[in-house]
Short mmCIF file of C-alpha atoms in Angstrom, two decimals:
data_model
loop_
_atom_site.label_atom_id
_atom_site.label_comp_id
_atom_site.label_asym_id
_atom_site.label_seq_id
_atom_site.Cartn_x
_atom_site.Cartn_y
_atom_site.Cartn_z
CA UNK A 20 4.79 -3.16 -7.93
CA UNK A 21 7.33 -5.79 -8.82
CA UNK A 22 6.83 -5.83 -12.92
CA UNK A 23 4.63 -3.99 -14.99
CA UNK A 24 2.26 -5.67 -17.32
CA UNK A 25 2.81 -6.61 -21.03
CA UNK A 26 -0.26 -7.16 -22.66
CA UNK A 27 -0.61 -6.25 -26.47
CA UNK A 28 -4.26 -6.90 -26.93
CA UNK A 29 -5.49 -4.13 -28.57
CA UNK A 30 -8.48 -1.39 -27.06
CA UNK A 31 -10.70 -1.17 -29.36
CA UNK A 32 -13.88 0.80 -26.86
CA UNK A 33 -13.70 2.14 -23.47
CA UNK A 34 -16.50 -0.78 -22.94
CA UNK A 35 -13.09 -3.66 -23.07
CA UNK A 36 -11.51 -1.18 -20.27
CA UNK A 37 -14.71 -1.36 -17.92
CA UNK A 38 -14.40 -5.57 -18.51
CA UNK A 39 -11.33 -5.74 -17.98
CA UNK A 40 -11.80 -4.38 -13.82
CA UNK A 41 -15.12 -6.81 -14.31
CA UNK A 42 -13.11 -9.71 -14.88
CA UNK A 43 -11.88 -9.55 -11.51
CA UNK A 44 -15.25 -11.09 -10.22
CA UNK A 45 -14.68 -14.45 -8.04
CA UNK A 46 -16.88 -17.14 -6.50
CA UNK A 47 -16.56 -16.21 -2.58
CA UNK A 48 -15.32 -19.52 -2.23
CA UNK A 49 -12.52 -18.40 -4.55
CA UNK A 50 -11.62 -15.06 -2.51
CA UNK A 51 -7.79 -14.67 -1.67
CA UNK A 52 -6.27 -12.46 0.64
CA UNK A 53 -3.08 -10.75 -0.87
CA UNK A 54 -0.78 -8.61 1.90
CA UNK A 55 2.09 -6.34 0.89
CA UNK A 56 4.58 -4.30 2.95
CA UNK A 57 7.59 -2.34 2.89
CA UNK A 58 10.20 -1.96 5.13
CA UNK A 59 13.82 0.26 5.71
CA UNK A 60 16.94 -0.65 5.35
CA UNK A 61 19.51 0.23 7.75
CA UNK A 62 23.18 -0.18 8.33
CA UNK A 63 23.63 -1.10 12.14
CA UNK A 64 26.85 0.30 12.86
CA UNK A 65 25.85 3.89 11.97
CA UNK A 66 22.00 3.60 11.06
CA UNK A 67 22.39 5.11 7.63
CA UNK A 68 20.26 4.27 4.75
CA UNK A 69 21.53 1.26 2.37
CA UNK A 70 21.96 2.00 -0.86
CA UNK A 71 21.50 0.05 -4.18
CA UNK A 72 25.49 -0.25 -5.12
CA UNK A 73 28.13 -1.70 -3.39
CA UNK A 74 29.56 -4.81 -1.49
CA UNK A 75 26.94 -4.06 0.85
CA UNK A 76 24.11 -2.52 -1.11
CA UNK A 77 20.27 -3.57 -1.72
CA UNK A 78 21.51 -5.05 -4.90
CA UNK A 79 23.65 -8.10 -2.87
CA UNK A 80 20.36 -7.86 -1.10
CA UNK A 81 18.38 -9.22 -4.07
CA UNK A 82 20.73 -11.56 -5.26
CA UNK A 83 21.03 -13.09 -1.50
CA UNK A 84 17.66 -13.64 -1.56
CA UNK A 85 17.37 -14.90 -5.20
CA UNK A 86 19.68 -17.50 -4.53
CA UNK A 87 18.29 -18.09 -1.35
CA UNK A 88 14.30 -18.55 -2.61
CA UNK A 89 14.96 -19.56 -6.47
CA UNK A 90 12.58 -16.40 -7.37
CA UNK A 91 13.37 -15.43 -10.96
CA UNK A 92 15.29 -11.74 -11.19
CA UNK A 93 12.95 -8.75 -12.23
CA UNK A 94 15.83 -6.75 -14.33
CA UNK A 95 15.47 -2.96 -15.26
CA UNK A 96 18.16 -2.23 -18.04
CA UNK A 97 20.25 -4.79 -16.75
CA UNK A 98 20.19 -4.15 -13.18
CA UNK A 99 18.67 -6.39 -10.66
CA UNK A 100 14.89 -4.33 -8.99
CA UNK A 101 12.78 -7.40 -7.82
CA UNK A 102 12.13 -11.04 -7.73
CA UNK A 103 9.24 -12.98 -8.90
CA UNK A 104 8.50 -16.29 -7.48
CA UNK A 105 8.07 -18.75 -10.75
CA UNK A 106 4.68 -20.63 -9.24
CA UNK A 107 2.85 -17.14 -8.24
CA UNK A 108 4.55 -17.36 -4.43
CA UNK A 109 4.55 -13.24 -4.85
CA UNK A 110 7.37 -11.21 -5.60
CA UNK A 111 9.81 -8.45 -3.79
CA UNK A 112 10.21 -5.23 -5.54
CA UNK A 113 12.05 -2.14 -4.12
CA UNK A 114 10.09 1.59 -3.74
CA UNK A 115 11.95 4.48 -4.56
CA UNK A 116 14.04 5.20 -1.76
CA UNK A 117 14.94 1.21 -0.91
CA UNK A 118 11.77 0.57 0.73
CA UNK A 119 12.41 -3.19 0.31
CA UNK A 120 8.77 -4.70 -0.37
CA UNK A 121 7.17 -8.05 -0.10
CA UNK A 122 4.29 -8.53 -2.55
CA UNK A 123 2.11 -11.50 -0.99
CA UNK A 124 1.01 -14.30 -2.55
CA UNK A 125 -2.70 -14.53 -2.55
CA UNK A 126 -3.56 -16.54 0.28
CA UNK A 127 -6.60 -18.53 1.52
CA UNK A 128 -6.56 -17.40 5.37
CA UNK A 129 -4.91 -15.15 7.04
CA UNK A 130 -2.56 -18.18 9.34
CA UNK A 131 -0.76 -18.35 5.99
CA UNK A 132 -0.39 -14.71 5.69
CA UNK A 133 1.31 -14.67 8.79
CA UNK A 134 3.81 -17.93 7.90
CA UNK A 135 4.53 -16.28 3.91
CA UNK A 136 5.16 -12.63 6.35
CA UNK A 137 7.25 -14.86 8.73
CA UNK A 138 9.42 -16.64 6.23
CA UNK A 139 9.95 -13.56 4.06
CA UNK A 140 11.61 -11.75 7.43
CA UNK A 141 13.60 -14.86 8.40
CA UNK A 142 14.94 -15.17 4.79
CA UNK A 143 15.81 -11.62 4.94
CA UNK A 144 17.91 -11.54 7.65
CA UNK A 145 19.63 -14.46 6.84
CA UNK A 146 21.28 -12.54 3.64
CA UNK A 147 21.16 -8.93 4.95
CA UNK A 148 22.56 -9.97 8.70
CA UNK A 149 26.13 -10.61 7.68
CA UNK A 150 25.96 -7.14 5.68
CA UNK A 151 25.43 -5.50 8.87
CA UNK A 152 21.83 -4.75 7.44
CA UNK A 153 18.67 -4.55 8.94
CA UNK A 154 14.82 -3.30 8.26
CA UNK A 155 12.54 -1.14 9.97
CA UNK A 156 9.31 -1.87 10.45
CA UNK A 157 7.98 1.99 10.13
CA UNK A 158 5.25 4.28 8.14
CA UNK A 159 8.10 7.02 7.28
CA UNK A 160 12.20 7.22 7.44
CA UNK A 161 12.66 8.46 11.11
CA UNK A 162 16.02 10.18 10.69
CA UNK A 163 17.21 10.83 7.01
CA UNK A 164 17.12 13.96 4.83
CA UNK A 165 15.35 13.47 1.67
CA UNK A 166 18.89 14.12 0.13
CA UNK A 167 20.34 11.73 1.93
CA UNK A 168 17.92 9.08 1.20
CA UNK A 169 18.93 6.25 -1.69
CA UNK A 170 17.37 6.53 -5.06
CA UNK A 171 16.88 3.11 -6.70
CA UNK A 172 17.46 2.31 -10.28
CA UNK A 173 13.94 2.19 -11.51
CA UNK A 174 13.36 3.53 -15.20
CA UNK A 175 9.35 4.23 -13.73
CA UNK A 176 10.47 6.70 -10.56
CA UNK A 177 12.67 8.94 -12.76
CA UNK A 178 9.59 9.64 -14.69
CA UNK A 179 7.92 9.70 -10.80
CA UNK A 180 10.68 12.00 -9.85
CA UNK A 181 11.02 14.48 -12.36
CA UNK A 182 6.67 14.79 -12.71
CA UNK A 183 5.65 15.00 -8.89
CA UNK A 184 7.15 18.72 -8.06
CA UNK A 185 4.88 20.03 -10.68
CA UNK A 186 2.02 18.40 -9.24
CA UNK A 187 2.13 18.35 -5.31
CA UNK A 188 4.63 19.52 -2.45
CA UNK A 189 5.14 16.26 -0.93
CA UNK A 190 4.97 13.67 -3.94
CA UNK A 191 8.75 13.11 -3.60
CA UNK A 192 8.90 12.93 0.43
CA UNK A 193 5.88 10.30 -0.55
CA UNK A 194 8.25 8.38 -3.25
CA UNK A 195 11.26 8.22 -0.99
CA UNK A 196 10.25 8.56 2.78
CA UNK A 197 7.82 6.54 3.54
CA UNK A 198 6.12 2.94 4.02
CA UNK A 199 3.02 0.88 4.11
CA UNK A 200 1.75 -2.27 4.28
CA UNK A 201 -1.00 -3.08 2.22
CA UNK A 202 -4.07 -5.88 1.59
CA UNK A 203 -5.61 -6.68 -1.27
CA UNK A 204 -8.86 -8.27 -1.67
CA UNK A 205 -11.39 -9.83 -3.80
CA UNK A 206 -15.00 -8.89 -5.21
CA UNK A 207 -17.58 -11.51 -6.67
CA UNK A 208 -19.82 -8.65 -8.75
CA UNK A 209 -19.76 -5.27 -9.06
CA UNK A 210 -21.86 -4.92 -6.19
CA UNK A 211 -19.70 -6.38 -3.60
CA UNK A 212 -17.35 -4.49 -5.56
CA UNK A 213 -19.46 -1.22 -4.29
CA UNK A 214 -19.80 -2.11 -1.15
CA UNK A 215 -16.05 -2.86 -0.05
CA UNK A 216 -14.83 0.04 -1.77
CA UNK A 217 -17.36 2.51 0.13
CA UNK A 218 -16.71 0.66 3.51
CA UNK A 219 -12.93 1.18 2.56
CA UNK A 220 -13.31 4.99 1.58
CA UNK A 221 -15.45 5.36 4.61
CA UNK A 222 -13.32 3.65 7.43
CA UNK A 223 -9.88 4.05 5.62
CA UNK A 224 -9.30 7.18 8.13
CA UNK A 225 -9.93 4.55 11.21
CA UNK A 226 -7.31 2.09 9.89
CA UNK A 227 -4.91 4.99 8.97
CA UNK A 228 -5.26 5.90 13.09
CA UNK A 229 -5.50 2.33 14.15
CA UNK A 230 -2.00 1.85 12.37
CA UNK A 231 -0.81 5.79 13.11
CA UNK A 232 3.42 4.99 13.28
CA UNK A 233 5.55 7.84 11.70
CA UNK A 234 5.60 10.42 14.48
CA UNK A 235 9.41 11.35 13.62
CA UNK A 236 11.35 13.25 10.75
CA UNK A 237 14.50 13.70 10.30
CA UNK A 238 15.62 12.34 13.79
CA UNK A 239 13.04 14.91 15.55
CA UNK A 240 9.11 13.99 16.46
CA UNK A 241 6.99 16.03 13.37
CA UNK A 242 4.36 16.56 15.68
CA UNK A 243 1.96 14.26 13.88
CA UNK A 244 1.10 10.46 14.99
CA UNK A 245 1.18 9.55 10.86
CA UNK A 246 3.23 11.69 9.28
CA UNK A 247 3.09 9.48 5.98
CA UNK A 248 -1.12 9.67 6.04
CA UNK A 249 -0.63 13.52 6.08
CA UNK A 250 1.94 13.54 3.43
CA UNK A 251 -0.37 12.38 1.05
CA UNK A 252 -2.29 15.46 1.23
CA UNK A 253 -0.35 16.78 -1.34
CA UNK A 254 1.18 14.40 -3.39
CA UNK A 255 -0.82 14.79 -6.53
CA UNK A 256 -4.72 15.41 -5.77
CA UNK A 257 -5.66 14.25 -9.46
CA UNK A 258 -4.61 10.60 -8.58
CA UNK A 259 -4.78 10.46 -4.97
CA UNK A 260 -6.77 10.75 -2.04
CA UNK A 261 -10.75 10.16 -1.43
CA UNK A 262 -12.67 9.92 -4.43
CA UNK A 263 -16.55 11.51 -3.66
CA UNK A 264 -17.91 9.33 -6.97
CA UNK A 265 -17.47 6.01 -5.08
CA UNK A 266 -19.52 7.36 -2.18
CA UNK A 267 -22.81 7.29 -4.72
CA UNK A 268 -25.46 5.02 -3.97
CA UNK A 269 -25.32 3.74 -8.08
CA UNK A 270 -21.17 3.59 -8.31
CA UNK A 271 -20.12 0.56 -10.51
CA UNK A 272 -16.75 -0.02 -12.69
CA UNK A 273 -17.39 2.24 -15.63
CA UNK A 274 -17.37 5.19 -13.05
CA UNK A 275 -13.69 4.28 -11.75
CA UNK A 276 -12.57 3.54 -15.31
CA UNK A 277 -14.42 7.41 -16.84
CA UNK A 278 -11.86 9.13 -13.52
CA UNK A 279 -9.11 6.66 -14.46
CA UNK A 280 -9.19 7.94 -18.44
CA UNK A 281 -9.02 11.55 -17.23
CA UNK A 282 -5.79 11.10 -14.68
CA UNK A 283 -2.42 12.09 -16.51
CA UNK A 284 -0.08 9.20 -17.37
CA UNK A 285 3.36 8.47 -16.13
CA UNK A 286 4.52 6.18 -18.95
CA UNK A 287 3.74 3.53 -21.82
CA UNK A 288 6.72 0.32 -22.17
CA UNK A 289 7.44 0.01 -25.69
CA UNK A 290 10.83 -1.94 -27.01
CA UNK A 291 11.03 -2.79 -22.62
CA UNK A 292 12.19 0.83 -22.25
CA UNK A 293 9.64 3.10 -20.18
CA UNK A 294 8.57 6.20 -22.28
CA UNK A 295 7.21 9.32 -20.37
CA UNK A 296 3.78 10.09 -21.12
CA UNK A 297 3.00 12.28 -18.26
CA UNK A 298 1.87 15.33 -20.60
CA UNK A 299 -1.48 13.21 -21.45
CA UNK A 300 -4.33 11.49 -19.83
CA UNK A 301 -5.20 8.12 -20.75
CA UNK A 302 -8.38 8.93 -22.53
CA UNK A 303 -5.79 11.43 -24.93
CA UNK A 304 -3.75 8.38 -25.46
CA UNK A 305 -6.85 6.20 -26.71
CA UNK A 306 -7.56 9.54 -29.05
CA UNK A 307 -4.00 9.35 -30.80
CA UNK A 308 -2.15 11.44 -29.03
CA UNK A 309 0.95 9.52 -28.59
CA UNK A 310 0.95 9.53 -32.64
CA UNK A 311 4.39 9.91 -33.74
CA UNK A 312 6.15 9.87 -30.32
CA UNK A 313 6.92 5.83 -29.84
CA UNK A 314 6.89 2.88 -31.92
CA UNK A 315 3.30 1.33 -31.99
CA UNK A 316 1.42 4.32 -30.41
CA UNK A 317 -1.76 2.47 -30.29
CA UNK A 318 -2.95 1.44 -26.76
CA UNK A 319 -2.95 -1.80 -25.32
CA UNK A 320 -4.17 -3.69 -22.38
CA UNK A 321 -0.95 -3.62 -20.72
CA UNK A 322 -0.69 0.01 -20.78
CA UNK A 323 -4.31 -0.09 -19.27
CA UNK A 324 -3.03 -2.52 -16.59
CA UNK A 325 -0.04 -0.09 -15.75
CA UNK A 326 -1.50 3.14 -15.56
CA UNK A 327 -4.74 1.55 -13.34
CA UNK A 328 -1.30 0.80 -11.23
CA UNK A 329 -0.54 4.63 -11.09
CA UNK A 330 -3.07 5.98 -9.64
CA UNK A 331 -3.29 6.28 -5.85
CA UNK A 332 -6.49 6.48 -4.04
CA UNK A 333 -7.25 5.63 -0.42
CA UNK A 334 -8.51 2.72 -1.93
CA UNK A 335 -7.86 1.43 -5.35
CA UNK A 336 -9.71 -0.50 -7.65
CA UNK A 337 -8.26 -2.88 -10.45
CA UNK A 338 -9.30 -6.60 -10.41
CA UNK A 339 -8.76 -6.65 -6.88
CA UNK A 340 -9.48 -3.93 -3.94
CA UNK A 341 -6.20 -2.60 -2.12
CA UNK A 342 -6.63 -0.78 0.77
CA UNK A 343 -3.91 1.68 0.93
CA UNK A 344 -4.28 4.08 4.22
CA UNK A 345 -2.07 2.15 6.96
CA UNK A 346 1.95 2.93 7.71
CA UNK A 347 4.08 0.50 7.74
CA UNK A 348 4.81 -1.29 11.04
CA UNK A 349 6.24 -4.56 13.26
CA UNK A 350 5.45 -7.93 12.35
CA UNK A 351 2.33 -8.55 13.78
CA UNK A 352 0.63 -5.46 11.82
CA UNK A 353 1.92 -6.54 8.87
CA UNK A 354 -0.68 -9.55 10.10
CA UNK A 355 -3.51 -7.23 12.12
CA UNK A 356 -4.05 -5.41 8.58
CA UNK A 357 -5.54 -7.44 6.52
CA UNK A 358 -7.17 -9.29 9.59
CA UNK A 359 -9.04 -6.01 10.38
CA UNK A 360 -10.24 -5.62 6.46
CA UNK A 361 -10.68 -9.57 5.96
CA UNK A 362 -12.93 -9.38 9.29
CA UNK A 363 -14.77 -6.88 7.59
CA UNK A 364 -15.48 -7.52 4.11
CA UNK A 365 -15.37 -11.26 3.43
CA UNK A 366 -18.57 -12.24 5.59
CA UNK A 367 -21.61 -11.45 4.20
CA UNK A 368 -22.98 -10.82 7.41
CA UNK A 369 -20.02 -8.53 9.11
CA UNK A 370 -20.29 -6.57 5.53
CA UNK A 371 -23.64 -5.91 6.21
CA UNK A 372 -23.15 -4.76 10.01
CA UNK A 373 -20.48 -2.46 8.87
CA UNK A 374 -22.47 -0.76 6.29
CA UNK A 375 -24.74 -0.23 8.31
CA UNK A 376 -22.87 0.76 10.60
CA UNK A 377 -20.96 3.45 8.39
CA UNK A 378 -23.85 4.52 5.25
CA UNK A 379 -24.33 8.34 6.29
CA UNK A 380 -21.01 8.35 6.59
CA UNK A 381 -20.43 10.82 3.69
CA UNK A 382 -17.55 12.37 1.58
CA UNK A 383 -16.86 15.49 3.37
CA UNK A 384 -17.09 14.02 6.71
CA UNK A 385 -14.78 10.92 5.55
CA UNK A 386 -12.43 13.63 4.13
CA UNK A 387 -12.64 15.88 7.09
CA UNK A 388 -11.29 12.76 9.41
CA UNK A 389 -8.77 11.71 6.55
CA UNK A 390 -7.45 15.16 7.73
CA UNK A 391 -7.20 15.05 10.76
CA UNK A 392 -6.34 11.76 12.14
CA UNK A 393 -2.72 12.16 10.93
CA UNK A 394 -2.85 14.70 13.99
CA UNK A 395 -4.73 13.40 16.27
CA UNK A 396 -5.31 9.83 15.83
CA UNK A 397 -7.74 7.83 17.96
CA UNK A 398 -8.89 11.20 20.05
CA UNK A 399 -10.06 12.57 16.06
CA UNK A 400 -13.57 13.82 17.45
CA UNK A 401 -16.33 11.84 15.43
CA UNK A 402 -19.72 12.81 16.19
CA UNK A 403 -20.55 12.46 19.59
CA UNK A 404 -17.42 10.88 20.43
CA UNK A 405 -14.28 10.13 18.54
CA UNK A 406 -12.57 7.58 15.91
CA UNK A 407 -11.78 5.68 19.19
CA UNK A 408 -15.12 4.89 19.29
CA UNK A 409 -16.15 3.87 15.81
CA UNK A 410 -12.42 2.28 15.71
CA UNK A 411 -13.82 -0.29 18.64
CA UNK A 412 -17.13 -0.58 16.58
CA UNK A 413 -16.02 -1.60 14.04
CA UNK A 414 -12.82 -4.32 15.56
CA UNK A 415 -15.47 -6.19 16.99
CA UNK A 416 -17.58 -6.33 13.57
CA UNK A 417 -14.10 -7.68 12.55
CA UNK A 418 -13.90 -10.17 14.93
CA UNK A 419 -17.23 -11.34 14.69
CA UNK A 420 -16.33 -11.88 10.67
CA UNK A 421 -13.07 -13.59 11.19
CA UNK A 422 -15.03 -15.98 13.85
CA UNK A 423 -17.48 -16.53 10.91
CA UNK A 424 -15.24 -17.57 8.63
CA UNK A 425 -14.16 -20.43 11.06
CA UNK A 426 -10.67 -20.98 9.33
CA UNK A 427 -8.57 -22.79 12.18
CA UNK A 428 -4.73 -23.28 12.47
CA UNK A 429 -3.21 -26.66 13.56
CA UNK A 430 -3.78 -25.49 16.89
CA UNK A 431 -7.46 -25.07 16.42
CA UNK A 432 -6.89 -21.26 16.63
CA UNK A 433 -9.05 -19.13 14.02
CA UNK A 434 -7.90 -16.27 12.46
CA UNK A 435 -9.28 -13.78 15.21
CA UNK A 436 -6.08 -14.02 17.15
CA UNK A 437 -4.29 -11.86 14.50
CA UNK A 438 -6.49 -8.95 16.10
CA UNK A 439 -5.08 -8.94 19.43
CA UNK A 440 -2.51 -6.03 18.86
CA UNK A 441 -5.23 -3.59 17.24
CA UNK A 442 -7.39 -4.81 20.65
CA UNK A 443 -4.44 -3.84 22.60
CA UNK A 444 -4.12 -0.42 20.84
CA UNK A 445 -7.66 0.20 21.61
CA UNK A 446 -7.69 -0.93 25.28
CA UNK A 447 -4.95 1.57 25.72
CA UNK A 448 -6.47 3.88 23.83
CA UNK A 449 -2.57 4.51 22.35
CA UNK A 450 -1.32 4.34 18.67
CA UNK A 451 1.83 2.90 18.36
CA UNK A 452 3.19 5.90 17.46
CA UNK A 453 2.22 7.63 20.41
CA UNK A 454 3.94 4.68 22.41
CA UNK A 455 6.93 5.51 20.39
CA UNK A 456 6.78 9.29 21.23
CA UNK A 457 6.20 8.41 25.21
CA UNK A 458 9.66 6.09 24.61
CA UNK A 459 11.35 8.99 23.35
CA UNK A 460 10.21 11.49 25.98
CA UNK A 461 11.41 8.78 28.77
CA UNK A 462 13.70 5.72 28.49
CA UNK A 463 15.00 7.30 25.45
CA UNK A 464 16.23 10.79 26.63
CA UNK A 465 15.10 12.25 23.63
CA UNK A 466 17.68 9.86 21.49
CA UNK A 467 15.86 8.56 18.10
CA UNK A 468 18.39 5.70 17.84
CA UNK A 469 16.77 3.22 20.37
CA UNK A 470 13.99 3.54 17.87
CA UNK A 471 16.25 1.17 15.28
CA UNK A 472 16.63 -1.61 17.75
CA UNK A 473 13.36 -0.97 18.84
CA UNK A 474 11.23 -1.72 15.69
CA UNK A 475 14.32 -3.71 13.37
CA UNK A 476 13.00 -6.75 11.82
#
């Protein structure tokens, strides 16, 4: 997230926090399609990380490309963290360990996706080239130490930092180590709402195998296909993960905003510093508790805004859906994403093959695949066969959507052609990390550095 929200209305009833997700409701003809992902940097000479200072740092990064676009500077006491394009063209913003992220605009069809996703990785090399900089297009950090990975000046991830040991094992390999990319969708009532989010919790599993691409740590295979999918097994299990209250048939806002009051804080922004709140849930905070502790202790929309932004669920709900279970990945993922979920959810009539596809799917058996497809991928047994199968079910489902929707490029091309690479995957009936792991058994020699020039933006 680029900037955190200021908004000092007042809460005055848990009722305002439950309208406040509802006012995310859009006219279908109104539905956007907003696509985020983060990539490594990398110096080529000797593939180590980049870090945030120096002649060569992330920081000349960001002002290259401010000068470059015109985006306005996101500063963090003083020092440069993001970019925010001044007409709502989306914004860059740097995760914890450098991950250096493009937040999407939000985008009619998915042809412009692919152009903003283009222009964003042109524009980047054009500043970070001459550095002797490039990105990697990869779920997790294939060769660095977490002590040797970059920590970025971010008042929010020192308050990350210093809270996730005391809540999960792997919170800080999460914050540091590894990559996604992202889409973000739209809802026109809270029952469309129900229904994408269910689909989403049901089939997140599928898209976390369809998009399976960290198979290597610390310059050795890990001996999973998504090593960042099984990291968050343990990041903090209060916040994260599969949430069995979406799965009911009756699920609506005010039972994401009840779990949302009860999940500890990370912080409240008062005088633009960040203040630690992580001893209290949000529902505390609406009690009083941060009486005393900061100026105006009262809660305000903003800090509802930012702490809906804390919490990590397979899929997340704030006035938008984000889908949150793929690795990061090459340039035409960052595309085949949100074609996959777009396919799915924004005709009526491919939403209504896929839940019927997926309805007795239930929690346990969604969580029991959540577990092990960062193992096995594709071959995860499913029923009578395994997420291969339901993976192909449901592409075509897809397909049939995006052909629904009918939105053509200048070539006459709809927006089905951004599927071809998760077709390909399924035809081979190989993830792309497994593809990477067969490259490093063979033409490789067992080397992880081919792997850079391999996958570099």
């Amino acid at each position: 997230m680029a900037r955190d929200t200021t908004d000092l209305t007042p809460i005055r009833s848990v009722d305002e926090l439950v309208a406040h997700i509802a006012e995310g409701e859009k006219p279908r003809e109104d539905f956007r399609i907003g696509t985020e992902h983060e990539k490594f940097g990398f110096y080529t000479a000797d593939l180590r990380p980049v870090p945030y200072e120096g002649d060569r740092g992330i920081r000349r990064v960001l002002e290259g490309m401010a000068a470059l676009s015109g985006w306005e500077p996101i500063l963090d006491e003083g020092r440069i963290i993001g970019l925010a394009g001044a007409s709502g063209q989306g914004a860059i913003s740097l995760e914890p360990g450098g991950q250096f992220e493009l937040s999407g605009a939000p985008l009619e069809t998915l042809h412009e996706t692919c152009v903003e996703t283009g222009r964003h990785l042109a524009d980047v090399r054009e500043i970070a080239d001459p550095l002797g900089i490039r990105f990697l297009g990869i779920g997790s950090s294939p060769l660095w130490r977490l002590g040797e990975t970059p920590v970025m000046p971010k008042s929010r991830y020192a308050i990350m930092a210093r809270y996730m040991p005391k809540v999960g094992t792997r919170g800080l390999d999460m914050m540091f180590r590894t990559a996604t990319i992202q889409v973000n969708l739209d809802f026109a009532s809270e029952a469309d709402m129900r229904a994408k989010m269910q689909v989403g919790m049901r089939l997140q599993a599928v898209a976390s195998a369809l998009f399976a691409n960290s198979p290597f740590t610390e310059g050795q295979p890990n001996g999973l296909l998504s090593w960042r999918s099984d990291v968050w097994s343990d990041v903090d299990n209060q916040r994260s993960g599969l949430l069995p209250f979406v799965f009911e048939e009756g699920f609506g806002y005010r039972d994401y905003v009840e779990w949302a009051l009860d999940v500890p804080m990370y912080f409240v922004m008062r005088e633009g510093r960040y203040r630690d709140a992580t001893d209290i849930t949000f529902r505390q905070f609406l009690d009083g508790a941060l009486g005393g502790r900061v100026a105006r202790p009262e809660p305000n929309m903003g800090d509802w805004a930012n702490h809906l932004s804390t919490l990590f669920p397979d899929v997340r709900l704030k006035r938008f859906i984000e889908m949150r279970g793929a690795d990061g990945g090459p340039w035409h993922g960052i595309c085949a994403l949100p074609a996959y979920w777009t396919g799915l959810l924004y005709d009526e009539g491919a939403l209504d093959a896929v839940m019927a596809l997926t309805r007795d799917i239930g929690f346990e058996e969604a969580a029991r695949l959540r577990a092990e497809v960062p193992r096995l991928g594709l071959a995860t047994p499913f029923r009578d066969g395994t997420v291969l199968d339901l993976a192909r079910e449901t592409l075509e489902i897809a397909r049939q959507g995006l052909a629904a929707r009918a939105r053509l490029n200048e070539d006459g091309h709809d927006e089905t052609i951004f599927l071809a690479p998760l077709a390909d995957i399924l035809a081979r009936g190989e993830t792309a990390a497994e593809e990477l792991l067969r490259l490093h058994r063979g033409p490789w020699g067992g080397r992880i550095d081919p792997l850079f020039q391999h996958l570099a933006y």
